[in-house]
Short mmCIF file of C-alpha atoms and ligand atoms in Angstrom, two decimals:
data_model
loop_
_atom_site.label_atom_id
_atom_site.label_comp_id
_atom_site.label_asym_id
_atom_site.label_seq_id
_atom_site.Cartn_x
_atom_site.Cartn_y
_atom_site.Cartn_z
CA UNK A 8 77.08 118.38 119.01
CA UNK A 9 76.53 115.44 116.66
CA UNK A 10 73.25 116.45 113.99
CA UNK A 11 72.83 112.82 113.18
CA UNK A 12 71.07 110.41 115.89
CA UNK A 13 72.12 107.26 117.08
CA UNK A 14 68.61 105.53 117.01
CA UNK A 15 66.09 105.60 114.33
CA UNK A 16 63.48 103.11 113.83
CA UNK A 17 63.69 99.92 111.56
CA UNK A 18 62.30 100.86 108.34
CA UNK A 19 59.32 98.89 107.53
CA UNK A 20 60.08 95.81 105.81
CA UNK A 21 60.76 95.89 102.27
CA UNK A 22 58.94 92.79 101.35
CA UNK A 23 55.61 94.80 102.13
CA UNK A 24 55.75 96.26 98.43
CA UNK A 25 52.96 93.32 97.45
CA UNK A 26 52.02 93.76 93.79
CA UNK A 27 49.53 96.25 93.64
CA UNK A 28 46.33 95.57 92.03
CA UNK A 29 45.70 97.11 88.49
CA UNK A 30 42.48 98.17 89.46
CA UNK A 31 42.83 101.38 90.01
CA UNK A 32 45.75 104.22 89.16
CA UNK A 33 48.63 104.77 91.63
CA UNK A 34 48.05 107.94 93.85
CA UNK A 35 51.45 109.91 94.01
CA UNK A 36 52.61 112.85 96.24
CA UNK A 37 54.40 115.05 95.23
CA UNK A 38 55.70 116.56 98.96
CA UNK A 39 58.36 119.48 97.87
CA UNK A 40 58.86 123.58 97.58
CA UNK A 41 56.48 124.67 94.75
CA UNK A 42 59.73 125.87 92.18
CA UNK A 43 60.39 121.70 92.49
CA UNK A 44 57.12 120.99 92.04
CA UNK A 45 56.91 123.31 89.17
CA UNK A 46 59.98 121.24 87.44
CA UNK A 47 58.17 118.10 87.91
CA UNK A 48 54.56 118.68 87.35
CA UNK A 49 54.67 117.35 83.72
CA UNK A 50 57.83 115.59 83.89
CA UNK A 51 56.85 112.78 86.47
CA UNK A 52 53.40 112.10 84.78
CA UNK A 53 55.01 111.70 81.85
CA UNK A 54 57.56 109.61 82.60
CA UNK A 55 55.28 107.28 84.53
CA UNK A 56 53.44 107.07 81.22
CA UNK A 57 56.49 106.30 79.39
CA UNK A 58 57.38 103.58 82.34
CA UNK A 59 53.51 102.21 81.52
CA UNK A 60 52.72 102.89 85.17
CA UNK A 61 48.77 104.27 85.52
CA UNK A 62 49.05 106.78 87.87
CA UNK A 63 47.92 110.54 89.22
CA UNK A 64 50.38 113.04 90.50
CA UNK A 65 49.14 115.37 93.01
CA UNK A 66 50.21 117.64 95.74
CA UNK A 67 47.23 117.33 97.67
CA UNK A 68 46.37 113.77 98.63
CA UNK A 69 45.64 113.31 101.80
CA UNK A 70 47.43 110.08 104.30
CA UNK A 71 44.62 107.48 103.27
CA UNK A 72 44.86 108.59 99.59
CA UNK A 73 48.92 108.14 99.50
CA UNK A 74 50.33 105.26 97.81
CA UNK A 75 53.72 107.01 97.20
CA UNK A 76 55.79 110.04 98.11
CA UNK A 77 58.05 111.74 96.14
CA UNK A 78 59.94 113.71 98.62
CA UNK A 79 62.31 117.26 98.37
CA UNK A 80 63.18 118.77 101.49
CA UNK A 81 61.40 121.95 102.11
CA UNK A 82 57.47 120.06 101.56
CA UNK A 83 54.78 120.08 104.10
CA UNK A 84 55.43 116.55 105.74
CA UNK A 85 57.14 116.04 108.60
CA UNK A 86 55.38 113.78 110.17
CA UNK A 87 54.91 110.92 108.19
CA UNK A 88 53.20 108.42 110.46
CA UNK A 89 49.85 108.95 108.61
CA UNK A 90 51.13 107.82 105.76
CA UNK A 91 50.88 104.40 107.04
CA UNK A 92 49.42 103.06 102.79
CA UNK A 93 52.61 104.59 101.69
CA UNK A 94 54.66 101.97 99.93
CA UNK A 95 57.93 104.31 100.09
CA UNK A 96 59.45 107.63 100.19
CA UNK A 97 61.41 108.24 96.80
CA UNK A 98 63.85 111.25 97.83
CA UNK A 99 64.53 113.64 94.66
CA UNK A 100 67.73 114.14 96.53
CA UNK A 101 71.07 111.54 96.82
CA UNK A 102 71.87 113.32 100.35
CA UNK A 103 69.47 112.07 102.71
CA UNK A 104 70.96 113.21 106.06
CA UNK A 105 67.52 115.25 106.45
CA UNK A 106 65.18 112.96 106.19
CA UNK A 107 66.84 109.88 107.50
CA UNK A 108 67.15 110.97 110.96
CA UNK A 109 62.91 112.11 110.85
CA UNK A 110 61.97 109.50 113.85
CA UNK A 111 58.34 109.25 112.03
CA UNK A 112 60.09 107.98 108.83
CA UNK A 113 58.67 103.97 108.93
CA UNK A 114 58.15 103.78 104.73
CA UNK A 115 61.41 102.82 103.14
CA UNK A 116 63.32 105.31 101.73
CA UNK A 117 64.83 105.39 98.42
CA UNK A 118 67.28 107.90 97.39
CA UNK A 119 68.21 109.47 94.05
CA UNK A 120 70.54 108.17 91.81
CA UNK A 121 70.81 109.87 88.53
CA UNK A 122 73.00 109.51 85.37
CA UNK A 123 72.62 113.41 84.85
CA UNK A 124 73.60 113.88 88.51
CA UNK A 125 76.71 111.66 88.19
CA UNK A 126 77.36 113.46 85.02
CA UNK A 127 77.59 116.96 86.68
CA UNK A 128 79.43 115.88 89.40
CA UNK A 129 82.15 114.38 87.46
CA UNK A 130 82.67 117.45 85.53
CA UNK A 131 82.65 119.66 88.88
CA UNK A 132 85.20 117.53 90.47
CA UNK A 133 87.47 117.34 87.34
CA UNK A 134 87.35 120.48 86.35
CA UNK A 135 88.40 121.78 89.71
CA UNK A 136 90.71 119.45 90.09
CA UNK A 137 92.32 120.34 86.90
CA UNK A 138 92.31 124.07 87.70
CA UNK A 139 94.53 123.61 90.98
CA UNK A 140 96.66 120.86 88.80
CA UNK A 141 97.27 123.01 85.94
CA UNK A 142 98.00 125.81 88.31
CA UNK A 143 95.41 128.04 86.43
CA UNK A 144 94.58 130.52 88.72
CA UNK A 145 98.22 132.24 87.92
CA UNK A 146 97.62 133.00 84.11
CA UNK A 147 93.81 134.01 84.87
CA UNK A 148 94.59 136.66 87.67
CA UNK A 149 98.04 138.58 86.00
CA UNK A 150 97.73 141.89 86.38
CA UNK A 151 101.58 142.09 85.15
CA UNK A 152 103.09 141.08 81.40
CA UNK A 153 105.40 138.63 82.96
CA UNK A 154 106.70 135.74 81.07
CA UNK A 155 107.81 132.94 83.54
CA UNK A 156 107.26 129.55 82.44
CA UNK A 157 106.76 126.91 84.95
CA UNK A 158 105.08 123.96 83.68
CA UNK A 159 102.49 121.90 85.80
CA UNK A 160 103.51 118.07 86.32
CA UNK A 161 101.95 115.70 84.84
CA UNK A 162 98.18 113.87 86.30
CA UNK A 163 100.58 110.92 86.79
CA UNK A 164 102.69 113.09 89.27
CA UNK A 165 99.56 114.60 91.07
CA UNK A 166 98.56 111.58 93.78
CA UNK A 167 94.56 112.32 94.64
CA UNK A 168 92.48 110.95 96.97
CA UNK A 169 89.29 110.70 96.63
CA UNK A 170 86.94 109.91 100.20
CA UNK A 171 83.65 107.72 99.34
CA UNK A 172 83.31 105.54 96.38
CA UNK A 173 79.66 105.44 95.91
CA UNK A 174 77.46 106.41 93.19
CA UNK A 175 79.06 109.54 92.23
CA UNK A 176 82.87 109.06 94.18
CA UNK A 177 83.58 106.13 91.93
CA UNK A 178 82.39 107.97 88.79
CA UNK A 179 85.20 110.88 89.77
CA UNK A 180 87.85 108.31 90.68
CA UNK A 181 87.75 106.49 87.60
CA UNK A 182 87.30 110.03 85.23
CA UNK A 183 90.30 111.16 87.26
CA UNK A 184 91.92 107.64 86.83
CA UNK A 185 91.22 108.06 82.95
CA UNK A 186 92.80 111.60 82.67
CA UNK A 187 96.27 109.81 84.42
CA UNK A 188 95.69 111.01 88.18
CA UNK A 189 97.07 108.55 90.44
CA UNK A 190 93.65 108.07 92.73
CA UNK A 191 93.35 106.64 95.86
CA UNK A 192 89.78 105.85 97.66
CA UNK A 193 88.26 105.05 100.53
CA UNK A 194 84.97 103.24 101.25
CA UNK A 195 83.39 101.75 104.53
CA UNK A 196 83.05 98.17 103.16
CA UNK A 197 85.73 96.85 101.08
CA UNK A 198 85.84 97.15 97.62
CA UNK A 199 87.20 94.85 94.47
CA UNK A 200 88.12 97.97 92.85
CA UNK A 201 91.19 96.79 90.50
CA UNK A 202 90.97 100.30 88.13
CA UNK A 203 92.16 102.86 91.06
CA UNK A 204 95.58 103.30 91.93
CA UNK A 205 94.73 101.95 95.72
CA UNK A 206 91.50 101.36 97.50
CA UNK A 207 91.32 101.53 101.63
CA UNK A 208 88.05 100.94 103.56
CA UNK A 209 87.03 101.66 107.71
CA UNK A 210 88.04 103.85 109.77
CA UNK A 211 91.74 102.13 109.87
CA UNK A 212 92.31 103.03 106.22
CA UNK A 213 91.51 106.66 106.36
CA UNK A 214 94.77 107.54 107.45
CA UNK A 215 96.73 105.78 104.82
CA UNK A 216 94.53 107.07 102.42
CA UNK A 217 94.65 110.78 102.92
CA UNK A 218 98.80 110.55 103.81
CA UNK A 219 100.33 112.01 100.98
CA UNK A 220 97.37 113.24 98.84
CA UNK A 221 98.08 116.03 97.25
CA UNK A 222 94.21 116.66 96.11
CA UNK A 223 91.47 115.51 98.13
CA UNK A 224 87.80 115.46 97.63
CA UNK A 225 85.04 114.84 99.65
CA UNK A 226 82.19 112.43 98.61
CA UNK A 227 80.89 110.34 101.44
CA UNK A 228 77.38 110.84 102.81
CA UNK A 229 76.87 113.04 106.30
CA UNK A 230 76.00 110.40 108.71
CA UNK A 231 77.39 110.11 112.10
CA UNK A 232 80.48 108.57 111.48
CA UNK A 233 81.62 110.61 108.86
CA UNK A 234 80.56 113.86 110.47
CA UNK A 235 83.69 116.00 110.75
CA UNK A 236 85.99 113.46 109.14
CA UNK A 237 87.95 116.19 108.38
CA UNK A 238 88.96 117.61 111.61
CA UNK A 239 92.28 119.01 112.80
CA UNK A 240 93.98 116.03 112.81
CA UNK A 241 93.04 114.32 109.55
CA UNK A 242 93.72 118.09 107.84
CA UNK A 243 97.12 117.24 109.22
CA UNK A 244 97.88 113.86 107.02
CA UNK A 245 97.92 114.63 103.25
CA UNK A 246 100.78 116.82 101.75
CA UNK A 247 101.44 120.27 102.84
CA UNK A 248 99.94 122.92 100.52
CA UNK A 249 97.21 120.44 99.55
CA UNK A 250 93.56 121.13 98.04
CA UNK A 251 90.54 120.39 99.31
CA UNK A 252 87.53 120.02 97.32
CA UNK A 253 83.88 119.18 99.16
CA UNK A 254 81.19 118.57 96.91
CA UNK A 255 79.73 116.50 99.51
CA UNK A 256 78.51 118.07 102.78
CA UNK A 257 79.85 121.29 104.98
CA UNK A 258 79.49 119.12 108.17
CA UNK A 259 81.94 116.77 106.94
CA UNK A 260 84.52 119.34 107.82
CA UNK A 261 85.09 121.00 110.57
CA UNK A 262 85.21 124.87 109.67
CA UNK A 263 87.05 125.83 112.51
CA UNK A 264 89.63 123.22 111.66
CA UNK A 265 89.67 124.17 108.31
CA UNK A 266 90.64 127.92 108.35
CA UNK A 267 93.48 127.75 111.01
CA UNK A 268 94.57 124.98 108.22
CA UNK A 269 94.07 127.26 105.93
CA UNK A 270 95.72 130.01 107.42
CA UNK A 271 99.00 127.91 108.41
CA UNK A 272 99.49 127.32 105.06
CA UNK A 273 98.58 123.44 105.63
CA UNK A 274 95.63 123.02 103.34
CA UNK A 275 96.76 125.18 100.50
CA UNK A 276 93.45 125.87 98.39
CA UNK A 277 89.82 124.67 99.69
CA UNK A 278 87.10 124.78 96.91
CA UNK A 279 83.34 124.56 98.79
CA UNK A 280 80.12 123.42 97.09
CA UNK A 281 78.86 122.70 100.27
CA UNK A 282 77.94 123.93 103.74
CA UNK A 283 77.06 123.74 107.20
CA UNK A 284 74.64 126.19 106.50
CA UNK A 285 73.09 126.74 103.70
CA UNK A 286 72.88 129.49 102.18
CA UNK A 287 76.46 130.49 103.36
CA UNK A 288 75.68 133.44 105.40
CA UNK A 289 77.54 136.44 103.90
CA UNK A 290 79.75 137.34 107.05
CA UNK A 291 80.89 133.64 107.07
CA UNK A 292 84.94 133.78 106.84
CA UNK A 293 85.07 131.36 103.85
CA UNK A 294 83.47 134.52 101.41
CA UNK A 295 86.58 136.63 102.12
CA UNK A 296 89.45 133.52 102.60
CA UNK A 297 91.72 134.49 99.90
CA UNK A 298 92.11 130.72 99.23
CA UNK A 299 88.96 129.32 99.41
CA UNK A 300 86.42 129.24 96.71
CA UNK A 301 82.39 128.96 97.45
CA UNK A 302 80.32 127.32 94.83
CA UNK A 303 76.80 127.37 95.87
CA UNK A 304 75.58 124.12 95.95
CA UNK A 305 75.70 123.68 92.36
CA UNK A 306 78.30 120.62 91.93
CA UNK A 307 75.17 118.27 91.00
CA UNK A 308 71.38 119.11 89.94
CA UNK A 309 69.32 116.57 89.98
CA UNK A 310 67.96 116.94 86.46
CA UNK A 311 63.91 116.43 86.24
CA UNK A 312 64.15 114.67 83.39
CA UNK A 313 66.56 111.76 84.37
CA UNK A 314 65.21 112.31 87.72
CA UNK A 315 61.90 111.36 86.85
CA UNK A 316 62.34 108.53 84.48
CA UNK A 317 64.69 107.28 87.85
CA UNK A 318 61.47 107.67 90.19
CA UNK A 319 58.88 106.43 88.15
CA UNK A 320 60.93 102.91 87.63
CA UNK A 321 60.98 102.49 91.43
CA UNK A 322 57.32 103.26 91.22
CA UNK A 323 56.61 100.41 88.55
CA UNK A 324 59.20 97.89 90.47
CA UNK A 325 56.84 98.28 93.25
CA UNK A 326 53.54 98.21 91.68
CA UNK A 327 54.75 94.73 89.97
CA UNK A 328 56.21 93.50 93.70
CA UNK A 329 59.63 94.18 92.31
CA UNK A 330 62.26 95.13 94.60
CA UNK A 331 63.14 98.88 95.06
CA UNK A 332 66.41 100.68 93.63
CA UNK A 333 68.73 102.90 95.91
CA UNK A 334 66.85 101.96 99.06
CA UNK A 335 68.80 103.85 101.64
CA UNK A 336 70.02 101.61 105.11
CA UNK A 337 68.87 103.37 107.81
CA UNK A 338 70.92 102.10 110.47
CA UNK A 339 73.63 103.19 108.27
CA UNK A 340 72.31 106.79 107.00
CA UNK A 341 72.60 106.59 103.43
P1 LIG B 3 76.53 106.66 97.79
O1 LIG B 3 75.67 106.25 98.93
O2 LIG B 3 76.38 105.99 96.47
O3 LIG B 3 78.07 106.49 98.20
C1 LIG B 3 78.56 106.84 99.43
C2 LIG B 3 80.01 106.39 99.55
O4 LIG B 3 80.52 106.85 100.81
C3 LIG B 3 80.12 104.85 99.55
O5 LIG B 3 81.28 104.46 98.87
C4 LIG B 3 80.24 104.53 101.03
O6 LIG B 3 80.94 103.34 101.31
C5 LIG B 3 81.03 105.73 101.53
N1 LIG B 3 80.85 105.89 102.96
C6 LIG B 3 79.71 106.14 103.64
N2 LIG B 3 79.95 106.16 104.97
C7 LIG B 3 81.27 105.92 105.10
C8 LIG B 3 82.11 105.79 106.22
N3 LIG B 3 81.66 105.91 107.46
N4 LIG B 3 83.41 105.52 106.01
C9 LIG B 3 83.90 105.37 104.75
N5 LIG B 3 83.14 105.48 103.64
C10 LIG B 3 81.85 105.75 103.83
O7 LIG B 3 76.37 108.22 97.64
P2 LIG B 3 76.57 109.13 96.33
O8 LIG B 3 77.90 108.83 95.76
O9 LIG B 3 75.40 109.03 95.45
O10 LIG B 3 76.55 110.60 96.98
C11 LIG B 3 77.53 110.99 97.93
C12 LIG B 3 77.11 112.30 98.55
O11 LIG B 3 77.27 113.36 97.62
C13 LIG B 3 75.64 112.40 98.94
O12 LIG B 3 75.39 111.76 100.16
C14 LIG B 3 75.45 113.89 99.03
O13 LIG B 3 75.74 114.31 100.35
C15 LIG B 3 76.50 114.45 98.08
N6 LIG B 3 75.88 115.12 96.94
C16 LIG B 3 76.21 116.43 96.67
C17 LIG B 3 75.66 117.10 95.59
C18 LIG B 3 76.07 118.49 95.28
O14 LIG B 3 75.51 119.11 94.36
N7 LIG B 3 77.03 119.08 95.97
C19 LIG B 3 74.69 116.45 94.71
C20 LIG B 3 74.43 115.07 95.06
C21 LIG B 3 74.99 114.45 96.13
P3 LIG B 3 80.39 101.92 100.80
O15 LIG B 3 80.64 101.90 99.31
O16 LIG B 3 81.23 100.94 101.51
O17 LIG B 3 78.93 101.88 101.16
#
């Protein structure tokens, strides 16, 4: 059964965000599990200060007090129709298949984009894709003193595909471009993307994009459409023996799918960072797979102090009436 709705409501206007007057300071809350909290009880204040935004920073504010929420899943709120002064919802997360299907959710919702978060997910997704390139797992695990040389191909041999071209796909595609990778992407809206090897968009262009990959890795949003992209089928299209690497969200796959891929020899190597359930429960199949690897969520951290210099700039855009960054399209889920 599908996890992401069909119907949401219309997210309140944007053009609401009215300058706000400089009488008085902004009221922030904070709405996330106290270790996040922890992380960005001095950061956010003072990178509002550095932004030149007056405002207070509080976990306990109540609805009438609330002129923004900075949002982690795992806080108190989930309803959020009192929050009817709240300007916006600034998500400390860039996945925000939680709280974009929350039918209370009226504020506009921004998500998090974040140079340190790019940064670690480029060098998660190269440096696994290098490890199944170079072929490094067979010099790391000899147990014997056997000397049999057989060179990797080159990048430029190595065709990889990479599946959302966002924020942090695009940042992958091109590093991968830049090490000699042949890259191909895929988007939903089409693209003037001259620096990859080959760009396809919609649903039509998924097939030509994954046929023949010989890497793939995963870096679209969940929403409903891209929920179980790859399923039995799709597992079917790139080259036999291929790699999988998801860094983007366990219900993009379909697990099932996955392992009897696995087992046939199909897929060849899956490397998870993410999954339907987090954490991974220990008698979940993937632990033992001798050819999968489980990372545990750690592709990308959203770094508090980027993090915070990105949220309080969407708070001073909107107290000077200036439109927000990353506002997510709820229709579309991300
Ligand atoms: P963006 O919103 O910037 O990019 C999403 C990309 O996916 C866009 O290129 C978009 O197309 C494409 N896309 C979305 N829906 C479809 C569809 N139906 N068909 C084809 N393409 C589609 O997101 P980010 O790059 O910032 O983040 C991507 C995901 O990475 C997050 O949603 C999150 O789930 C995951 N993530 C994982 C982390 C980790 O530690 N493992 C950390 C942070 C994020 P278009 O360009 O046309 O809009």
């Amino acid at each position: 059964m599908s996890t992401v709705p069909d119907d949401l409501p219309e997210a309140r206007p944007a053009a609401l965000l009215r300058p706000a007057g400089r009488s008085r300071p902004a009221r922030v809350l904070f709405d996330g599990p106290e270790r996040v909290w922890e992380a960005y009880r001095d950061t956010l204040p003072r990178a509002l200060a550095e932004a030149g935004v007056l405002a207070t920073v509080s976990r306990d504010l109540s609805p009438e007090e609330t002129d923004w929420i900075v949002y982690a899943p795992g806080g108190r709120i989930t309803d959020f129709s009192p929050y009817r002064q709240a300007r916006a919802v600034l998500s400390l997360w860039a996945g925000v298949e939680l709280i974009v299907v929350n039918p209370t959710l009226t504020q506009p919702l921004a998500r998090m984009v974040d140079p340190g978060l790019t940064q670690g997910m480029v060098e998660w997704v190269t440096g696994h894709v290098l490890r199944h390139h170079l072929g490094l797992d067979r010099h790391i695990r000899r147990t014997e003193p056997r000397w049999e040389p057989s060179p990797p191909p080159l990048a430029t041999e190595r065709p990889v595909t990479v599946l959302g071209l966002g924020e942090l796909g695009l940042a992958c595609a091109l590093a991968l471009t830049g090490l000699g990778f042949p890259v191909t992407g895929w988007a939903r809206s089409p693209k003037d993307e001259r620096r990859l090897a080959r760009v396809f968009t919609g649903r039509d262009g998924l097939a030509p994009a994954l046929t023949g990959a010989e890497i793939v890795v995963l870096l679209t949003p969940l929403t409903r459409l891209t929920e179980n992209l790859m399923d039995a089928e799709r597992l079917r299209l790139p080259r036999r023996g291929f790699v999988l690497l998801n860094p983007g969200r366990g219900a993009l796959i379909d697990d099932a799918a996955l392992l009897a891929a696995l087992d046939e020899g199909q897929v060849g190597h899956a490397t998870l960072d993410t999954f339907r359930q987090e954490p991974l429960p220990p008698d979940h199949p993937f632990w033992s797979h001798p050819r999968v690897t489980v990372t545990p969520h750690i592709a990308a951290e959203t770094r508090p102090e980027t993090a915070a210099r990105a949220i309080a700039e969407n708070i001073r855009r909107g107290q000077a009436g200036e439109p927000l960054l990353h506002l997510v399209d709820r229709r579309a889920g991300y």
